[in-house]
Every structure is written in structure tokens, then in C-alpha cells.
Coordinates of C-alpha atoms in Angstrom, one line a residue:
Chain A
M1 CA 10.2 -28.1 17.5
A2 CA 10.5 -24.9 16.5
K3 CA 9.4 -21.3 17.8
I4 CA 8.3 -18.7 15.5
V5 CA 6.4 -15.6 16.6
V6 CA 4.8 -13.1 14.0
I7 CA 4.0 -9.4 15.2
G8 CA 0.8 -8.1 13.1
A9 CA -1.8 -10.0 10.7
G10 CA -2.8 -7.9 8.1
F11 CA -0.9 -8.1 4.7
A12 CA 2.3 -9.4 5.2
G13 CA 2.3 -10.9 8.5
H14 CA -1.0 -12.5 7.8
T15 CA 0.9 -14.1 4.3
T16 CA 3.4 -15.1 6.5
A17 CA 1.7 -16.6 9.0
L18 CA -0.3 -18.9 6.0
Y19 CA 2.5 -20.1 4.6
L20 CA 4.3 -20.7 7.9
G21 CA 1.1 -23.2 9.6
S22 CA 0.6 -24.8 6.4
K23 CA 4.4 -25.7 6.0
L24 CA 5.2 -26.0 9.5
G25 CA 2.5 -25.8 11.7
R26 CA 1.5 -29.6 12.3
K27 CA 5.2 -30.1 14.1
H28 CA 6.8 -26.5 14.8
E29 CA 4.9 -23.8 16.7
V30 CA 3.6 -20.6 15.2
T31 CA 1.9 -17.9 16.6
V32 CA 0.5 -15.0 15.6
I33 CA 0.4 -11.7 17.9
S34 CA -1.7 -9.0 16.7
N35 CA -3.7 -6.1 18.5
R36 CA -6.5 -7.1 16.0
D37 CA -8.5 -10.1 16.2
V38 CA -9.9 -9.7 12.5
F39 CA -8.4 -9.4 8.9
G40 CA -8.9 -6.4 7.1
Y41 CA -8.7 -6.1 3.1
V42 CA -7.8 -2.6 3.0
P43 CA -8.3 -1.9 -0.9
S44 CA -11.6 -2.0 -0.1
W45 CA -11.7 0.8 2.4
V46 CA -11.8 3.4 -0.5
W47 CA -15.1 2.0 -1.4
V48 CA -16.5 2.1 2.8
G49 CA -15.0 5.9 2.8
V50 CA -17.7 6.6 -0.2
G51 CA -20.4 4.7 1.5
H52 CA -20.2 2.0 -1.3
M53 CA -19.3 -0.7 0.5
K54 CA -20.3 -1.7 4.1
P55 CA -17.3 -2.1 6.5
E56 CA -18.3 -5.6 7.5
K57 CA -17.6 -6.8 3.8
T58 CA -14.0 -5.9 4.0
V59 CA -12.8 -7.9 7.6
F60 CA -13.1 -11.0 9.0
K61 CA -12.4 -13.0 12.6
L62 CA -8.4 -13.8 12.6
K63 CA -9.1 -17.2 15.0
S64 CA -10.9 -19.5 13.0
V65 CA -8.5 -19.5 9.7
Y66 CA -5.6 -19.8 11.9
D67 CA -7.1 -23.1 13.7
R68 CA -7.4 -24.4 10.3
K69 CA -3.8 -23.8 9.3
H70 CA -2.5 -24.9 13.2
V71 CA -1.8 -21.4 13.7
K72 CA -2.1 -20.2 17.6
F73 CA -3.3 -16.3 18.0
V74 CA -2.7 -14.5 20.6
H75 CA -5.1 -11.3 20.8
A76 CA -2.2 -8.8 22.6
A77 CA -0.4 -5.6 21.5
A78 CA 2.9 -6.5 21.2
K79 CA 5.3 -4.0 23.5
E80 CA 8.5 -5.5 23.6
I81 CA 11.2 -7.5 21.6
H82 CA 14.3 -9.0 23.5
P83 CA 16.3 -10.4 20.8
E84 CA 19.6 -10.9 22.7
A85 CA 20.0 -15.1 22.0
G86 CA 19.5 -17.4 24.7
D87 CA 16.4 -15.3 25.9
Q88 CA 14.3 -14.8 23.2
Y89 CA 10.8 -13.4 23.4
V90 CA 8.4 -10.6 22.6
L91 CA 6.6 -9.0 25.7
G92 CA 2.5 -8.2 25.2
E93 CA -0.5 -6.7 26.6
E94 CA -3.1 -8.7 25.6
I95 CA -6.7 -6.9 24.7
G96 CA -9.5 -6.4 27.0
T97 CA -7.5 -7.9 30.1
G98 CA -4.2 -5.9 29.8
K99 CA -2.5 -8.9 31.2
E100 CA 1.3 -9.5 30.0
V101 CA 1.6 -11.8 27.2
R102 CA 5.3 -13.8 27.1
L103 CA 5.9 -15.5 23.6
D104 CA 9.4 -17.0 23.2
Y105 CA 10.5 -17.2 19.9
D106 CA 13.3 -18.7 17.7
Y107 CA 12.6 -17.1 14.6
L108 CA 10.6 -13.9 14.7
V109 CA 8.6 -11.9 11.9
I110 CA 7.9 -8.2 12.9
A111 CA 5.2 -7.2 9.9
P112 CA 2.8 -4.7 12.4
G113 CA 1.9 -2.3 9.6
P114 CA 2.5 1.3 9.6
L115 CA 1.8 3.4 12.7
L116 CA -0.2 6.1 11.2
N117 CA 1.8 9.6 12.4
F118 CA -0.8 11.9 12.4
A119 CA 1.1 13.8 15.3
G120 CA 3.8 14.1 12.3
T121 CA 1.3 17.3 10.6
P122 CA 0.0 19.4 13.1
G123 CA -4.3 19.4 13.1
L124 CA -4.1 16.5 11.4
G125 CA -6.8 13.3 11.3
P126 CA -10.0 12.0 12.8
E127 CA -8.5 11.8 16.4
G128 CA -8.4 15.6 17.2
G129 CA -7.3 16.8 13.8
F130 CA -9.6 18.4 10.9
T131 CA -9.0 15.9 8.1
H132 CA -9.9 12.5 7.2
S133 CA -7.9 8.9 6.4
I134 CA -9.3 6.0 4.7
C135 CA -6.2 3.8 6.0
S136 CA -7.8 2.4 9.1
L137 CA -11.4 1.0 9.1
P138 CA -12.6 3.1 11.7
H139 CA -10.9 6.2 9.6
A140 CA -12.9 5.1 6.7
V141 CA -16.3 4.5 8.0
K142 CA -15.5 8.2 9.8
T143 CA -14.6 9.4 6.9
R144 CA -17.7 7.8 5.1
D145 CA -20.0 9.6 7.5
A146 CA -18.4 13.0 6.5
Y147 CA -18.2 12.5 3.2
L148 CA -22.1 11.9 3.5
S149 CA -22.9 15.0 6.0
L150 CA -21.0 16.8 2.9
I151 CA -23.8 15.3 0.4
E152 CA -26.5 16.2 2.5
R153 CA -25.0 20.0 2.6
M154 CA -24.6 19.8 -1.1
K155 CA -28.1 18.7 -1.6
K156 CA -29.3 22.3 -0.1
G157 CA -27.5 24.0 -2.4
E158 CA -23.5 24.7 -0.7
T159 CA -20.7 24.7 -2.9
V160 CA -17.8 23.0 -1.2
K161 CA -14.3 22.5 -1.7
I162 CA -12.5 18.9 -1.4
V163 CA -8.8 18.4 -0.7
V164 CA -7.3 14.7 -1.1
G165 CA -3.8 13.7 -1.1
T166 CA -0.7 13.7 1.2
G167 CA -1.1 15.2 4.5
H168 CA 2.7 14.8 5.2
P169 CA 5.6 16.0 3.1
G170 CA 7.1 12.6 3.8
A171 CA 3.9 10.6 3.0
T172 CA 3.2 7.7 0.9
C173 CA 0.3 6.1 -0.3
Q174 CA -0.9 8.3 -3.2
G175 CA -2.7 5.6 -5.0
A176 CA -5.2 5.2 -2.4
A177 CA -5.8 8.7 -2.1
F178 CA -5.8 9.0 -6.2
E179 CA -8.2 5.9 -5.8
Y180 CA -10.2 8.5 -2.7
I181 CA -10.9 11.1 -5.2
V182 CA -11.7 9.3 -8.2
N183 CA -14.0 7.6 -6.5
V184 CA -15.7 10.8 -4.1
H185 CA -15.8 12.4 -8.3
K186 CA -17.7 9.5 -9.8
D187 CA -20.2 9.6 -6.5
L188 CA -20.7 13.0 -7.0
V189 CA -21.5 12.9 -10.8
K190 CA -23.9 10.0 -10.1
K191 CA -25.6 11.7 -7.4
G192 CA -25.7 14.5 -9.5
L193 CA -23.4 16.9 -7.0
R194 CA -20.9 17.3 -9.1
D195 CA -21.4 20.9 -9.9
K196 CA -21.6 21.7 -6.8
A197 CA -17.7 20.7 -5.9
D198 CA -14.4 22.2 -6.0
I199 CA -12.1 18.8 -6.3
L200 CA -8.3 19.2 -5.6
W201 CA -5.3 16.9 -5.5
L202 CA -2.5 18.1 -3.0
S203 CA 0.5 15.9 -2.7
N204 CA 4.0 15.8 -2.3
E205 CA 5.1 13.3 -5.4
P206 CA 7.5 15.4 -7.7
A207 CA 4.7 14.9 -10.4
L208 CA 1.7 13.9 -10.9
G209 CA 1.5 10.0 -11.1
D210 CA 4.9 9.1 -9.5
F211 CA 2.5 7.3 -6.7
G212 CA 6.0 7.2 -5.0
V213 CA 7.3 4.9 -7.5
N214 CA 9.2 7.3 -9.7
G215 CA 6.4 7.1 -12.2
V216 CA 5.3 4.2 -13.9
Q217 CA 5.9 4.3 -18.2
I218 CA 4.9 1.8 -21.0
K219 CA 5.6 1.2 -24.5
R220 CA 3.0 0.9 -26.6
N221 CA 2.7 1.1 -30.5
G222 CA 6.8 2.1 -30.4
I223 CA 5.9 5.0 -27.8
V224 CA 6.7 5.1 -24.0
Q225 CA 3.6 6.6 -22.2
K226 CA 4.3 7.8 -18.9
S227 CA 1.5 8.2 -15.7
E228 CA 2.0 11.6 -15.4
E229 CA 0.5 12.2 -18.8
F230 CA -2.3 9.4 -18.1
I231 CA -3.4 11.1 -14.5
Q232 CA -3.2 14.1 -16.1
S233 CA -6.1 13.1 -18.8
V234 CA -8.2 11.2 -16.3
F235 CA -7.9 15.0 -14.3
K236 CA -8.7 17.0 -17.0
D237 CA -11.7 14.9 -18.1
H238 CA -13.0 15.2 -14.0
G239 CA -12.5 18.6 -13.8
I240 CA -9.4 18.1 -11.1
R241 CA -7.6 20.7 -10.2
Y242 CA -4.1 19.8 -8.6
Q243 CA -1.5 20.6 -6.9
V244 CA 2.0 18.4 -6.6
Q245 CA 5.1 19.0 -4.8
T246 CA 3.7 20.3 -2.1
G247 CA 4.4 18.9 1.7
V248 CA 1.7 19.6 4.5
T249 CA 3.0 21.2 7.0
K250 CA -0.2 21.8 9.0
V251 CA -3.5 21.8 9.6
E252 CA -6.7 24.0 11.1
E253 CA -10.2 24.1 11.1
G254 CA -11.0 24.5 7.6
K255 CA -7.4 25.1 6.0
I256 CA -4.7 23.1 5.2
H257 CA -0.7 24.9 5.7
W258 CA 1.9 23.9 3.2
Q259 CA 5.2 24.8 1.3
N260 CA 6.1 23.5 -1.7
Y261 CA 9.4 23.0 -4.1
E262 CA 9.9 27.0 -4.3
G263 CA 9.6 27.2 -0.7
E264 CA 6.2 29.2 -1.0
E265 CA 4.1 28.6 1.7
G266 CA 0.4 28.6 1.5
V267 CA -3.1 28.5 2.7
T268 CA -5.7 26.0 0.9
E269 CA -9.3 26.1 2.4
F270 CA -11.4 23.1 2.6
D271 CA -15.1 21.9 3.6
F272 CA -13.6 18.0 3.5
S273 CA -10.5 16.5 3.6
M274 CA -8.8 13.1 3.2
L275 CA -5.0 13.3 3.6
I276 CA -3.1 10.2 4.2
P277 CA -0.6 10.6 7.0
Q278 CA 3.2 10.0 7.0
F279 CA 3.9 6.5 8.1
K280 CA 6.6 5.1 11.2
G281 CA 7.7 2.2 12.5
Q282 CA 5.6 0.8 15.4
P283 CA 7.3 2.0 18.7
F284 CA 8.2 -1.4 19.7
K285 CA 11.1 -0.9 22.8
Y286 CA 13.8 -3.5 22.3
I287 CA 15.7 -4.3 25.1
G288 CA 19.1 -6.0 25.3
K289 CA 20.1 -8.4 28.2
D290 CA 21.4 -6.3 30.7
G291 CA 18.1 -4.0 30.4
S292 CA 19.4 -1.4 27.4
D293 CA 17.9 0.3 25.2
I294 CA 19.3 -1.4 21.6
S295 CA 16.6 -0.3 19.4
A296 CA 19.7 1.2 16.9
K297 CA 20.9 -2.1 16.0
L298 CA 17.5 -3.1 14.9
V299 CA 15.6 0.2 13.7
N300 CA 15.7 3.1 11.7
P301 CA 14.7 6.4 13.3
A302 CA 12.1 6.0 11.7
G303 CA 11.4 2.6 13.5
F304 CA 11.0 0.8 10.5
V305 CA 13.7 -2.7 10.9
L306 CA 16.8 -2.7 9.0
V307 CA 17.5 -5.5 7.4
D308 CA 19.8 -6.8 4.5
G309 CA 20.0 -3.5 2.5
K310 CA 22.6 -1.4 2.0
Y311 CA 21.3 1.9 3.9
G312 CA 22.8 5.2 3.6
L313 CA 23.9 5.8 0.0
P314 CA 22.6 8.9 -1.7
Y315 CA 20.1 8.8 -4.0
P316 CA 21.3 9.2 -7.4
E317 CA 24.3 6.0 -6.3
L318 CA 21.2 4.3 -4.8
A319 CA 19.1 4.8 -8.0
R320 CA 22.2 2.9 -10.0
T321 CA 22.7 0.1 -7.4
P322 CA 19.4 -2.3 -7.6
E323 CA 21.3 -4.4 -5.2
A324 CA 21.2 -1.8 -2.6
W325 CA 17.8 -3.2 -1.5
P326 CA 16.8 -5.9 0.5
A327 CA 16.7 -9.6 -0.5
Q328 CA 15.7 -11.7 2.3
Y329 CA 14.4 -9.3 5.1
N330 CA 16.3 -10.5 8.2
N331 CA 18.7 -8.2 10.6
P332 CA 22.3 -8.4 10.1
T333 CA 22.6 -8.1 13.7
Y334 CA 20.1 -10.7 14.4
P335 CA 19.8 -12.9 11.5
N336 CA 16.5 -14.3 13.3
V337 CA 14.4 -11.2 13.1
F338 CA 12.6 -10.4 10.0
S339 CA 10.4 -8.3 8.5
A340 CA 7.9 -7.4 6.1
G341 CA 5.6 -5.3 4.7
I342 CA 5.9 -1.3 5.7
A343 CA 7.3 -2.2 8.6
F344 CA 11.0 -3.1 6.8
A345 CA 12.9 -0.5 6.2
P346 CA 14.2 0.7 2.7
P347 CA 17.4 1.4 1.6
G348 CA 16.3 5.0 0.4
P349 CA 13.3 6.6 -1.5
I350 CA 12.0 5.8 -5.3
S351 CA 11.2 8.8 -6.3
K352 CA 13.6 11.6 -6.6
P353 CA 13.9 13.4 -3.2
F354 CA 13.9 17.0 -2.8
T355 CA 14.7 20.0 0.3
N356 CA 13.1 22.7 0.0
K357 CA 15.4 26.1 0.8
N358 CA 13.7 26.4 4.0
N359 CA 14.7 22.6 4.7
I360 CA 11.3 20.8 4.4
A361 CA 12.3 17.5 2.8
I362 CA 9.4 16.8 0.2
A363 CA 9.8 13.2 -1.2
P364 CA 7.1 10.3 -0.9
A365 CA 8.4 7.5 0.8
P366 CA 8.6 4.0 -1.4
P367 CA 5.1 2.2 -0.9
R368 CA 5.1 -1.1 0.4
T369 CA 1.7 -1.8 0.8
G370 CA -0.6 -4.6 -1.2
M371 CA 1.1 -7.1 -3.5
V372 CA 4.3 -6.1 -2.4
S373 CA 3.9 -7.1 1.3
G374 CA 2.6 -10.3 0.5
V375 CA 5.4 -11.1 -1.8
I376 CA 8.1 -10.1 0.9
G377 CA 5.7 -12.0 3.7
R378 CA 5.9 -15.4 1.6
V379 CA 10.1 -14.4 1.1
V380 CA 10.2 -14.6 4.5
A381 CA 8.0 -17.6 5.5
M382 CA 9.9 -19.7 2.9
N383 CA 13.4 -18.9 4.4
I384 CA 12.2 -19.7 7.6
V385 CA 10.7 -23.0 6.3
D386 CA 14.5 -23.3 4.9
L387 CA 16.6 -22.7 8.1
I388 CA 14.2 -24.5 9.9
T389 CA 14.5 -27.8 7.3
T390 CA 18.0 -27.0 5.6
G391 CA 19.8 -24.2 7.8
K392 CA 20.4 -22.8 4.7
M393 CA 17.8 -19.6 3.2
T394 CA 17.0 -20.5 -0.8
H395 CA 14.3 -17.6 -1.3
S396 CA 15.2 -13.8 -2.3
E397 CA 12.9 -11.0 -3.9
R398 CA 14.4 -7.5 -3.8
M399 CA 12.1 -4.5 -5.0
T400 CA 14.6 -4.5 -8.1
E401 CA 12.9 -7.1 -9.0
M402 CA 9.6 -7.8 -8.0
V403 CA 6.5 -7.5 -10.3
A404 CA 3.5 -5.3 -9.1
A405 CA 0.1 -5.1 -10.2
C406 CA -2.1 -2.8 -8.6
I407 CA -5.9 -2.0 -10.1
A408 CA -6.9 1.4 -8.8
S409 CA -10.7 2.0 -8.7
M410 CA -12.3 4.8 -10.2
G411 CA -16.2 3.8 -9.7
D412 CA -17.1 0.7 -9.1
N413 CA -20.5 0.2 -10.5
L414 CA -19.8 -3.3 -12.6
W415 CA -21.5 -1.4 -15.8
D416 CA -20.2 1.6 -15.8
G417 CA -17.4 1.9 -13.7
N418 CA -13.8 2.5 -14.3
A419 CA -10.7 1.6 -13.2
V420 CA -6.4 1.9 -13.8
T421 CA -4.5 -1.8 -14.5
I422 CA -1.4 -0.7 -13.6
V423 CA 1.7 -3.5 -13.6
M424 CA 5.0 -2.5 -12.9
R425 CA 8.4 -4.6 -13.8
P426 CA 10.5 -4.1 -11.3
V427 CA 8.6 -1.6 -8.4
V428 CA 12.4 0.0 -7.8
P429 CA 13.7 0.4 -11.3
D430 CA 16.6 -1.9 -12.0
R431 CA 18.9 1.0 -14.0
K432 CA 21.6 -2.1 -15.1
K433 CA 19.4 -4.6 -16.0
Y434 CA 16.7 -2.7 -18.1
Q435 CA 18.9 0.2 -20.1
N436 CA 16.5 2.8 -20.7
E437 CA 16.0 6.0 -18.7
Y438 CA 13.2 4.9 -16.5
G439 CA 14.9 1.5 -15.7
R440 CA 11.8 -0.9 -16.5
D441 CA 10.8 -3.8 -18.5
L442 CA 8.2 -1.4 -20.7
F443 CA 6.7 -4.3 -22.4
T444 CA 5.6 -5.7 -19.5
S445 CA 5.0 -2.5 -17.0
H446 CA 1.0 -1.5 -18.5
L447 CA -1.0 1.1 -17.7
E448 CA -4.4 0.8 -19.2
M449 CA -8.2 2.7 -18.1
G450 CA -11.5 1.1 -18.4
L451 CA -14.3 -0.9 -17.4
S452 CA -12.6 -4.5 -17.4
G453 CA -10.2 -2.6 -14.3
A454 CA -13.6 -2.3 -12.5
W455 CA -14.1 -6.0 -12.3
M456 CA -11.1 -7.1 -12.1
K457 CA -11.0 -5.1 -8.8
F458 CA -14.0 -6.3 -7.8
M459 CA -13.0 -10.0 -8.6
L460 CA -9.9 -9.2 -6.6
H461 CA -12.0 -7.9 -3.8
Y462 CA -13.5 -12.0 -3.5
T463 CA -10.4 -13.8 -4.5
F464 CA -8.0 -12.0 -1.9
I465 CA -10.7 -12.7 0.8
W466 CA -10.9 -16.1 -0.5
K467 CA -7.2 -16.5 -0.1
F468 CA -6.4 -15.0 3.1
K469 CA -9.5 -17.3 5.0
A470 CA -7.1 -19.8 3.3
L471 CA -9.8 -21.7 1.7
L472 CA -9.8 -24.2 -1.2
G473 CA -6.7 -23.8 -3.3
W474 CA -5.2 -20.4 -2.3
K475 CA -2.1 -21.0 -2.7
L476 CA -3.0 -20.7 -6.2
I477 CA -3.8 -17.5 -6.1
P478 CA -0.4 -15.1 -6.1
E479 CA 0.1 -12.3 -3.5
Chain B
M1 CA 2.0 16.8 -22.6
Q2 CA -1.2 17.4 -21.3
Q3 CA -4.1 15.5 -23.5
E4 CA -7.8 14.8 -22.8
F5 CA -8.7 11.3 -23.7
S6 CA -10.3 11.5 -27.0
K7 CA -13.8 10.2 -28.0
S8 CA -12.8 7.5 -29.4
E9 CA -10.7 6.2 -26.4
K10 CA -13.6 6.8 -24.0
F11 CA -16.6 4.9 -26.3
W12 CA -13.9 1.3 -25.9
M13 CA -12.8 2.1 -22.1
N14 CA -17.1 1.7 -21.6
F15 CA -17.7 -1.0 -24.6
K16 CA -18.8 -4.2 -23.0
L17 CA -17.6 -6.8 -25.6
Y18 CA -14.5 -5.2 -26.0
Q19 CA -13.8 -5.0 -22.3
L20 CA -14.6 -8.7 -21.7
W21 CA -11.6 -9.0 -23.7
R22 CA -9.3 -6.8 -21.9
F23 CA -10.2 -8.6 -19.0
I24 CA -9.6 -12.0 -20.1
V25 CA -6.3 -10.4 -21.4
L26 CA -5.4 -8.7 -18.4
N27 CA -6.1 -11.3 -16.0
I28 CA -3.8 -14.2 -17.6
K29 CA -1.0 -11.2 -17.7
I30 CA -1.2 -9.9 -14.6
Y31 CA -1.3 -13.7 -13.5
T32 CA 1.4 -14.9 -15.8
V33 CA 3.7 -12.1 -14.2
A34 CA 2.5 -12.2 -10.8
V35 CA 3.2 -16.3 -10.7
Q36 CA 7.1 -16.0 -11.5
S37 CA 7.3 -14.2 -8.0
K38 CA 6.9 -17.9 -6.9
W39 CA 9.7 -19.0 -8.4
H40 CA 12.4 -16.7 -6.1

């Protein structure tokens, strides 16, 4: 009987666990260790943050789902990983009791999601800082409360400054911030308060609509359309000002300090701000048999797990080398250690990085959330099933092969809401396969705005919660 | 080059019958491309 341990129960970890449980759960031991006992449907937290969805509608308890899928659940925070052959285990601390938990494994999947590195930008974040975040449910609730207080001030006649975007020169997840800013706009329009707010998009993207993936390009009626022009039109239509190529370096009460590509330093004042922090890997200890620190064999300096990618290539070479992106997501030194979702180390950025004259690298990190997380989680699970049943992995999917669909909400109302529907193929450009300057399949890639997107976003909320609860037909729903 | 959405574009973006058609088309498109991932 093989023992498989999955660290984390988000999009990647939970998907991995469901496939493993369904394929192996009856004959082998599949265990999930997570510091949260609920699954959180992250894409809907943008609605929680403007008070349009109750927080409890975005979460459900994991234990009952895992019981049905023959997966053992341990509510504990993983602390140490001991990957040396012969004595491989994870040490954790049980939530509530603080009791030490030891989980031996034959296969390990590290998928705990990101460490929200608010400390990387002094003054950032809702805990001890001055800005807000929608990256966790408690943060989204706090953001909602602060936003609703702001609304009260506006109702009394006050004009306010709202800043939304990225809070670190190397932050990712611009898509979530984009959804938030347009949902705030829409909400203010509905409340008749839009004229009381000056809204600014502040981001580290090289260009508007880049989203950390080098933008989205499509071909319609023989003409190439780019997300940059599309998002410019959206912001112009909504009266949202924007400032890109900017890395936030410090936040003080009501003031955001930043540097831009030119190396200029500036300050932007705000009354309310939601800025996405830098993501890092979870700070687990990786310990060898002799008790030594073996982190360098498993993770990069940011704490992301090294897998089967080609690391260290300069950007121009990486952009021409699609095979540099990992395919099976296992560590070369410890091949029975896999990683999925945000936790794996990408070989480099997707968007063109930039370092200004003050040596500040302003470069969005590659997004690895949502559909990408789920797909990688499934690939990892199926390969572990392969290894246990046949001894050979048969599944692989690089981000240079992967399709991603994303519905960016721009108002949740089913009558007059809106959303941008984005399909990218592949997520990371493959300039060898697709012989155009963008390295993408311009026919399959899609960019469209309309009410149908709002219906899709609403439908996806319920469809994916159905899938993640592993209810009837869950495997038919793509990741 | 920065452009504004035209009146006609805005009309179609919220014209319910047309959007119902787009909803069906987009669902088929996304499902078709996403399900191919399962073959890897």
C-alpha cells in the first residue's frame, strides 16, 4: 500500500486529492494536510470584497468531501519536510491543539498556495498595514467592511481616491485586481456615487492588459486585437485612470510610494486601496537525514519548489524555449516530490521583465492560479497513479501547451452585469509552434466582453463548487 | 491605439438575445478547448 501526502487544499491540492482519492483511495492511503478545514472558491472573493456575495457562499467544509473520496484529512499546518530516501515524512502542527503530526509518505505533493508576502512592501496589507487585499477570505471580508465604510463617507458628500492594483514590483494576479477595480466602478455607478470617486489602476505590468502573461492577442476578421487596446477602452469607458510600469515600494497612511521604469519616485495619495502583494513559497523547512538544511535542493530563494523546468535561462532565451517550462512537476533530486499551483517554481517570467536605473526589478511574476492550478493538480495526480500502477509517468502538460480560460467579472448583476471572457492558447507563448510574434494560437485565443460573460462567471461559481464537492459528474467538468 | 467602444458595440454587449447566443457559443468553445487538456 502506497502512502501519498498532499500539502494544501486549494485549487491545486484539492484537485490532486480528489483524483488521487477517486483512483487510489480504496487501496492506498491518500492524506491531505491543510491549515484550513474549508475549501475557498477564490474567484468569487472579488464579489465578497464589494459586499455582493456572502463569504459563506464561497466556502465549504473539506472533511465530508474527503470521507466520500477515501481521502484522510489532517487539519494541521505543515512545518517540516524530510525527503531523504528511507525515511520520508512531513511534520506538522495540529490546528487547535498544537500537537505534532507525522505523516510518512511514498509520494508527496506540495501545493499549499502562496505565502502572501505583505512584509515585502513596508506598510502593505490589512494586518498592520494601510491597504487591503482579496487574497484570502478574512482579507476579502475586511476589504468589504472598509469599502462599505468608504461608501458611507461618500454618501455624506466626501470625494475619495481609490487605488487598486499591485503592491510590489514583482507581484502577480493582476487579473484579480482588474476584476476588483471594475466591480468597484460598477457598484459605485449603481449607488449613484461614481462622481465622488477618483479611481486609479496602479500596476507593475509592462503595458495595460498584460496580466503577467504578455497580454492576450486574438485575430478577428483578419485583424489582430490586443488586450492592451481592449483594457484601455474599458478604462476610458469607465473613467478609470491608469499608471503601469510602476512598482510599489512602500505604503504609509494614505500614501503609496512607487518607482517606475524611468527610475522616477513618486507618491500617490489614497483613501481606500486594494493592492495584491508579492507571492512567495510557504516557508517549510527541508531537512536532510543528518538534520541539515537541504532547501537548496528543493526550493528556489523565494521558496517555490524546483521541478522539471530549465532554470536560469535569460529572458530572451527562455521566451524562445517552450520546453524550459516544466511538464510533470516533480523535483529532479527527489522525483517522488511533486508540486502544483502557485507553489512550483516557474523557470522565469512570461512578460518581459524590466530593471530600472535604481536596480528595482519591475516585472510581474507568472500567474499560476485558477485553471492552471487545477490542470497541474490533475497531471500530478494522474502521474502518481501511473507510478503506483505501472511504474512510469504518462501525463504531462507544460504551460506552453496549456489552454486557460478566464472570466473577469465587471459587474455581477445578471440583467446588466458584464465580464470579459478570455481564452489563451497557450498560457505561456510558444514561438516555435505558433509562428507569429505573440507565440499564440490567434484563432483559438478569445477576448470578448458582454453580459454573457457575467452569466458565465455566475455559472462557473456554482459549477466549480459542485466539482470541488466531488458531486455527481465532477470529473466531466474541466479544470 | 486607444479607442472607445462604439454605441453599436455597447448595444450588442447588453442585447439579451444576442448575449444568450454568445453564452452558448462561449460555453461550447471553452468546454471544447478545456477538455482537450484531459487528453494530456
